[in-house]
Amino acid sequence: MKKITLFFALLLSAGMMSCNKNNTTTTPTTPTTTNTTPDNTWTLKGTQYKAALVLIHDKNVLTATDGTPSGSNPQVNSFNVFFKNVPTADGNYKVVFKPQDSLAADEVFLSAGLYATSSTYMPAGIDNITAKVTMVNGKIKFELPDTKVFTTKPSDDTTTLSGVIIEQ
């Protein structure tokens, strides 16, 4: 009886593995990407930071911090997105390295600050990186794929920055 049961279990397994519902594959007409970064996090130098606060300030800057800054010594890490104008619709933005007042409407400048080392990382803007803005209930959702960034303080360093932050 055990041999018959084992035989049928193996036969059933072989039959299930050989089945194929559909041999045709479809290719999407537009490329799609899957972002695995959790909302309201950013990653810099391999460390993921969780946003405690995400807001628009100084007219056109979307800033995420991993704590609530207070007083003259904020002691928080930050991720900043500089726009020419605050977005009001979905769109794609080219990541560039230039002053905010010279940005085009479809460009952003970024910076990420690390409190412990007093470092500010910025993109070189030469990698043809496109960031995505989606409006979610009137708030900005900013998605940045892996982007090369650099700093000169406290010493020269190059790494990557990525993240997804949503205005609160």
PDB file of C-alpha atoms in Angstrom:
ATOM      1  CA  MET A   1       0.000   0.000   0.000  1.00  0.00           C
ATOM      2  CA  LYS A   2       2.880   2.360   0.837  1.00  0.00           C
ATOM      3  CA  LYS A   3       4.438   1.709  -2.580  1.00  0.00           C
ATOM      4  CA  ILE A   4       1.176   2.515  -4.375  1.00  0.00           C
ATOM      5  CA  THR A   5       0.710   5.754  -2.397  1.00  0.00           C
ATOM      6  CA  LEU A   6       4.317   6.777  -3.055  1.00  0.00           C
ATOM      7  CA  PHE A   7       3.918   5.926  -6.766  1.00  0.00           C
ATOM      8  CA  PHE A   8       0.781   8.086  -7.087  1.00  0.00           C
ATOM      9  CA  ALA A   9       2.417  10.969  -5.164  1.00  0.00           C
ATOM     10  CA  LEU A  10       5.412  10.918  -7.540  1.00  0.00           C
ATOM     11  CA  LEU A  11       3.131  10.641 -10.570  1.00  0.00           C
ATOM     12  CA  LEU A  12       1.024  13.581  -9.372  1.00  0.00           C
ATOM     13  CA  SER A  13       4.184  15.682  -8.717  1.00  0.00           C
ATOM     14  CA  ALA A  14       5.579  14.911 -12.174  1.00  0.00           C
ATOM     15  CA  GLY A  15       2.257  15.768 -13.783  1.00  0.00           C
ATOM     16  CA  MET A  16       1.983  19.081 -11.938  1.00  0.00           C
ATOM     17  CA  MET A  17       5.510  20.097 -12.901  1.00  0.00           C
ATOM     18  CA  SER A  18       4.944  19.397 -16.588  1.00  0.00           C
ATOM     19  CA  CYS A  19       1.756  21.496 -16.844  1.00  0.00           C
ATOM     20  CA  ASN A  20       1.941  24.932 -18.417  1.00  0.00           C
ATOM     21  CA  LYS A  21      -1.083  27.207 -18.562  1.00  0.00           C
ATOM     22  CA  ASN A  22       0.172  29.499 -21.288  1.00  0.00           C
ATOM     23  CA  ASN A  23       3.233  29.293 -23.490  1.00  0.00           C
ATOM     24  CA  THR A  24       2.845  32.812 -24.896  1.00  0.00           C
ATOM     25  CA  THR A  25       4.570  35.758 -23.312  1.00  0.00           C
ATOM     26  CA  THR A  26       3.686  39.379 -23.744  1.00  0.00           C
ATOM     27  CA  THR A  27       6.139  42.211 -23.812  1.00  0.00           C
ATOM     28  CA  PRO A  28       4.979  45.511 -22.346  1.00  0.00           C
ATOM     29  CA  THR A  29       5.016  48.380 -24.816  1.00  0.00           C
ATOM     30  CA  THR A  30       6.464  50.727 -22.249  1.00  0.00           C
ATOM     31  CA  PRO A  31       9.236  49.856 -19.826  1.00  0.00           C
ATOM     32  CA  THR A  32       8.163  49.339 -16.244  1.00  0.00           C
ATOM     33  CA  THR A  33      10.256  49.380 -13.113  1.00  0.00           C
ATOM     34  CA  THR A  34       9.541  47.982  -9.698  1.00  0.00           C
ATOM     35  CA  ASN A  35      10.659  50.156  -6.840  1.00  0.00           C
ATOM     36  CA  THR A  36      11.403  48.063  -3.775  1.00  0.00           C
ATOM     37  CA  THR A  37      12.222  51.037  -1.541  1.00  0.00           C
ATOM     38  CA  PRO A  38       9.640  51.416   1.239  1.00  0.00           C
ATOM     39  CA  ASP A  39       7.743  54.707   1.328  1.00  0.00           C
ATOM     40  CA  ASN A  40       9.306  57.476   3.408  1.00  0.00           C
ATOM     41  CA  THR A  41      12.794  56.012   3.435  1.00  0.00           C
ATOM     42  CA  TRP A  42      16.032  56.897   1.734  1.00  0.00           C
ATOM     43  CA  THR A  43      19.291  55.003   1.484  1.00  0.00           C
ATOM     44  CA  LEU A  44      22.702  56.653   1.548  1.00  0.00           C
ATOM     45  CA  LYS A  45      26.031  54.821   1.838  1.00  0.00           C
ATOM     46  CA  GLY A  46      24.129  51.547   2.287  1.00  0.00           C
ATOM     47  CA  THR A  47      22.220  52.785   5.348  1.00  0.00           C
ATOM     48  CA  GLN A  48      18.456  53.165   5.146  1.00  0.00           C
ATOM     49  CA  TYR A  49      16.916  56.132   6.955  1.00  0.00           C
ATOM     50  CA  LYS A  50      13.223  56.322   7.924  1.00  0.00           C
ATOM     51  CA  ALA A  51      11.561  59.712   7.552  1.00  0.00           C
ATOM     52  CA  ALA A  52       9.987  61.117  10.691  1.00  0.00           C
ATOM     53  CA  LEU A  53       9.083  64.379   8.969  1.00  0.00           C
ATOM     54  CA  VAL A  54       8.578  65.241   5.258  1.00  0.00           C
ATOM     55  CA  LEU A  55       7.548  68.765   4.292  1.00  0.00           C
ATOM     56  CA  ILE A  56       7.888  71.599   1.789  1.00  0.00           C
ATOM     57  CA  HIS A  57       9.883  74.595   3.028  1.00  0.00           C
ATOM     58  CA  ASP A  58      11.707  77.600   1.605  1.00  0.00           C
ATOM     59  CA  LYS A  59       9.074  77.703  -1.152  1.00  0.00           C
ATOM     60  CA  ASN A  60      10.294  74.846  -3.341  1.00  0.00           C
ATOM     61  CA  VAL A  61      12.280  72.369  -1.223  1.00  0.00           C
ATOM     62  CA  LEU A  62      10.901  68.966  -0.236  1.00  0.00           C
ATOM     63  CA  THR A  63      12.810  67.805   2.845  1.00  0.00           C
ATOM     64  CA  ALA A  64      12.738  64.525   4.752  1.00  0.00           C
ATOM     65  CA  THR A  65      14.425  64.163   8.135  1.00  0.00           C
ATOM     66  CA  ASP A  66      14.877  61.060  10.271  1.00  0.00           C
ATOM     67  CA  GLY A  67      13.972  62.982  13.427  1.00  0.00           C
ATOM     68  CA  THR A  68      12.374  66.226  14.455  1.00  0.00           C
ATOM     69  CA  PRO A  69      14.930  69.039  14.409  1.00  0.00           C
ATOM     70  CA  SER A  70      14.913  71.415  17.355  1.00  0.00           C
ATOM     71  CA  GLY A  71      16.927  74.468  18.300  1.00  0.00           C
ATOM     72  CA  SER A  72      20.229  75.448  16.731  1.00  0.00           C
ATOM     73  CA  ASN A  73      21.597  71.882  16.796  1.00  0.00           C
ATOM     74  CA  PRO A  74      19.126  69.753  14.815  1.00  0.00           C
ATOM     75  CA  GLN A  75      21.024  66.424  14.990  1.00  0.00           C
ATOM     76  CA  VAL A  76      19.050  64.837  12.137  1.00  0.00           C
ATOM     77  CA  ASN A  77      19.955  63.276   8.816  1.00  0.00           C
ATOM     78  CA  SER A  78      18.153  64.744   5.818  1.00  0.00           C
ATOM     79  CA  PHE A  79      17.202  64.193   2.188  1.00  0.00           C
ATOM     80  CA  ASN A  80      16.373  67.374   0.227  1.00  0.00           C
ATOM     81  CA  VAL A  81      14.815  67.834  -3.206  1.00  0.00           C
ATOM     82  CA  PHE A  82      15.058  71.294  -4.781  1.00  0.00           C
ATOM     83  CA  PHE A  83      12.448  72.172  -7.436  1.00  0.00           C
ATOM     84  CA  LYS A  84      12.137  75.269  -9.604  1.00  0.00           C
ATOM     85  CA  ASN A  85       8.445  75.238  -8.694  1.00  0.00           C
ATOM     86  CA  VAL A  86       6.570  72.922  -6.341  1.00  0.00           C
ATOM     87  CA  PRO A  87       4.967  70.196  -8.490  1.00  0.00           C
ATOM     88  CA  THR A  88       1.196  70.143  -8.802  1.00  0.00           C
ATOM     89  CA  ALA A  89       0.974  67.209 -11.257  1.00  0.00           C
ATOM     90  CA  ASP A  90       2.689  63.882 -11.912  1.00  0.00           C
ATOM     91  CA  GLY A  91       5.931  64.141 -13.852  1.00  0.00           C
ATOM     92  CA  ASN A  92       9.512  63.066 -14.424  1.00  0.00           C
ATOM     93  CA  TYR A  93      12.447  65.229 -13.408  1.00  0.00           C
ATOM     94  CA  LYS A  94      16.065  65.103 -14.550  1.00  0.00           C
ATOM     95  CA  VAL A  95      18.558  65.075 -11.655  1.00  0.00           C
ATOM     96  CA  VAL A  96      21.105  67.857 -12.186  1.00  0.00           C
ATOM     97  CA  PHE A  97      23.906  69.668 -10.380  1.00  0.00           C
ATOM     98  CA  LYS A  98      23.132  73.384 -10.524  1.00  0.00           C
ATOM     99  CA  PRO A  99      21.811  76.147  -8.254  1.00  0.00           C
ATOM    100  CA  GLN A 100      18.093  76.088  -7.541  1.00  0.00           C
ATOM    101  CA  ASP A 101      17.472  79.465  -9.185  1.00  0.00           C
ATOM    102  CA  SER A 102      18.790  78.133 -12.518  1.00  0.00           C
ATOM    103  CA  LEU A 103      16.775  74.891 -12.569  1.00  0.00           C
ATOM    104  CA  ALA A 104      14.457  74.219 -15.507  1.00  0.00           C
ATOM    105  CA  ALA A 105      10.861  73.274 -14.740  1.00  0.00           C
ATOM    106  CA  ASP A 106      11.645  69.575 -15.319  1.00  0.00           C
ATOM    107  CA  GLU A 107      14.877  69.451 -13.273  1.00  0.00           C
ATOM    108  CA  VAL A 108      15.693  68.802  -9.604  1.00  0.00           C
ATOM    109  CA  PHE A 109      18.797  69.214  -7.506  1.00  0.00           C
ATOM    110  CA  LEU A 110      19.320  66.914  -4.500  1.00  0.00           C
ATOM    111  CA  SER A 111      21.277  66.915  -1.291  1.00  0.00           C
ATOM    112  CA  ALA A 112      21.499  64.435   1.552  1.00  0.00           C
ATOM    113  CA  GLY A 113      23.023  65.370   4.873  1.00  0.00           C
ATOM    114  CA  LEU A 114      24.609  63.081   7.452  1.00  0.00           C
ATOM    115  CA  TYR A 115      24.685  64.669  10.882  1.00  0.00           C
ATOM    116  CA  ALA A 116      27.396  62.425  12.409  1.00  0.00           C
ATOM    117  CA  THR A 117      30.024  63.380   9.802  1.00  0.00           C
ATOM    118  CA  SER A 118      28.704  66.831   8.859  1.00  0.00           C
ATOM    119  CA  SER A 119      28.663  65.575   5.258  1.00  0.00           C
ATOM    120  CA  THR A 120      26.414  66.812   2.478  1.00  0.00           C
ATOM    121  CA  TYR A 121      26.131  64.524  -0.544  1.00  0.00           C
ATOM    122  CA  MET A 122      25.097  65.903  -3.949  1.00  0.00           C
ATOM    123  CA  PRO A 123      24.643  64.367  -7.397  1.00  0.00           C
ATOM    124  CA  ALA A 124      27.124  65.152 -10.135  1.00  0.00           C
ATOM    125  CA  GLY A 125      24.150  65.383 -12.510  1.00  0.00           C
ATOM    126  CA  ILE A 126      25.917  63.585 -15.353  1.00  0.00           C
ATOM    127  CA  ASP A 127      24.249  60.154 -15.085  1.00  0.00           C
ATOM    128  CA  ASN A 128      20.968  60.930 -16.908  1.00  0.00           C
ATOM    129  CA  ILE A 129      18.966  59.938 -13.833  1.00  0.00           C
ATOM    130  CA  THR A 130      15.236  60.596 -13.906  1.00  0.00           C
ATOM    131  CA  ALA A 131      13.257  60.957 -10.700  1.00  0.00           C
ATOM    132  CA  LYS A 132       9.495  60.508 -10.588  1.00  0.00           C
ATOM    133  CA  VAL A 133       6.884  62.703  -8.928  1.00  0.00           C
ATOM    134  CA  THR A 134       3.386  61.390  -8.314  1.00  0.00           C
ATOM    135  CA  MET A 135       0.685  63.452  -6.657  1.00  0.00           C
ATOM    136  CA  VAL A 136      -1.059  61.460  -3.908  1.00  0.00           C
ATOM    137  CA  ASN A 137      -4.091  63.227  -2.429  1.00  0.00           C
ATOM    138  CA  GLY A 138      -2.532  66.595  -3.243  1.00  0.00           C
ATOM    139  CA  LYS A 139       0.828  65.675  -1.674  1.00  0.00           C
ATOM    140  CA  ILE A 140       4.140  65.057  -3.472  1.00  0.00           C
ATOM    141  CA  LYS A 141       5.520  61.525  -3.685  1.00  0.00           C
ATOM    142  CA  PHE A 142       9.136  61.691  -4.883  1.00  0.00           C
ATOM    143  CA  GLU A 143      10.891  58.533  -6.109  1.00  0.00           C
ATOM    144  CA  LEU A 144      14.639  58.498  -6.755  1.00  0.00           C
ATOM    145  CA  PRO A 145      16.402  55.447  -8.222  1.00  0.00           C
ATOM    146  CA  ASP A 146      20.034  54.698  -7.321  1.00  0.00           C
ATOM    147  CA  THR A 147      21.939  57.897  -8.065  1.00  0.00           C
ATOM    148  CA  LYS A 148      25.670  58.514  -7.762  1.00  0.00           C
ATOM    149  CA  VAL A 149      26.412  61.250  -5.255  1.00  0.00           C
ATOM    150  CA  PHE A 150      29.593  62.788  -3.871  1.00  0.00           C
ATOM    151  CA  THR A 151      30.881  64.858  -0.969  1.00  0.00           C
ATOM    152  CA  THR A 152      34.137  66.632  -0.185  1.00  0.00           C
ATOM    153  CA  LYS A 153      33.534  67.018   3.545  1.00  0.00           C
ATOM    154  CA  PRO A 154      34.985  65.650   5.762  1.00  0.00           C
ATOM    155  CA  SER A 155      36.859  63.907   2.918  1.00  0.00           C
ATOM    156  CA  ASP A 156      36.220  62.974  -0.710  1.00  0.00           C
ATOM    157  CA  ASP A 157      33.624  60.223  -0.998  1.00  0.00           C
ATOM    158  CA  THR A 158      31.349  58.830  -3.710  1.00  0.00           C
ATOM    159  CA  THR A 159      28.355  56.593  -3.018  1.00  0.00           C
ATOM    160  CA  THR A 160      24.708  56.114  -4.036  1.00  0.00           C
ATOM    161  CA  LEU A 161      21.481  57.729  -2.871  1.00  0.00           C
ATOM    162  CA  SER A 162      17.949  56.447  -3.491  1.00  0.00           C
ATOM    163  CA  GLY A 163      14.612  56.892  -1.817  1.00  0.00           C
ATOM    164  CA  VAL A 164      10.881  57.389  -1.790  1.00  0.00           C
ATOM    165  CA  ILE A 165       9.513  60.278   0.269  1.00  0.00           C
ATOM    166  CA  ILE A 166       5.940  61.503   0.548  1.00  0.00           C
ATOM    167  CA  GLU A 167       5.027  64.977   1.751  1.00  0.00           C
ATOM    168  CA  GLN A 168       3.064  64.902   5.019  1.00  0.00           C
TER     169      GLN A 168
END
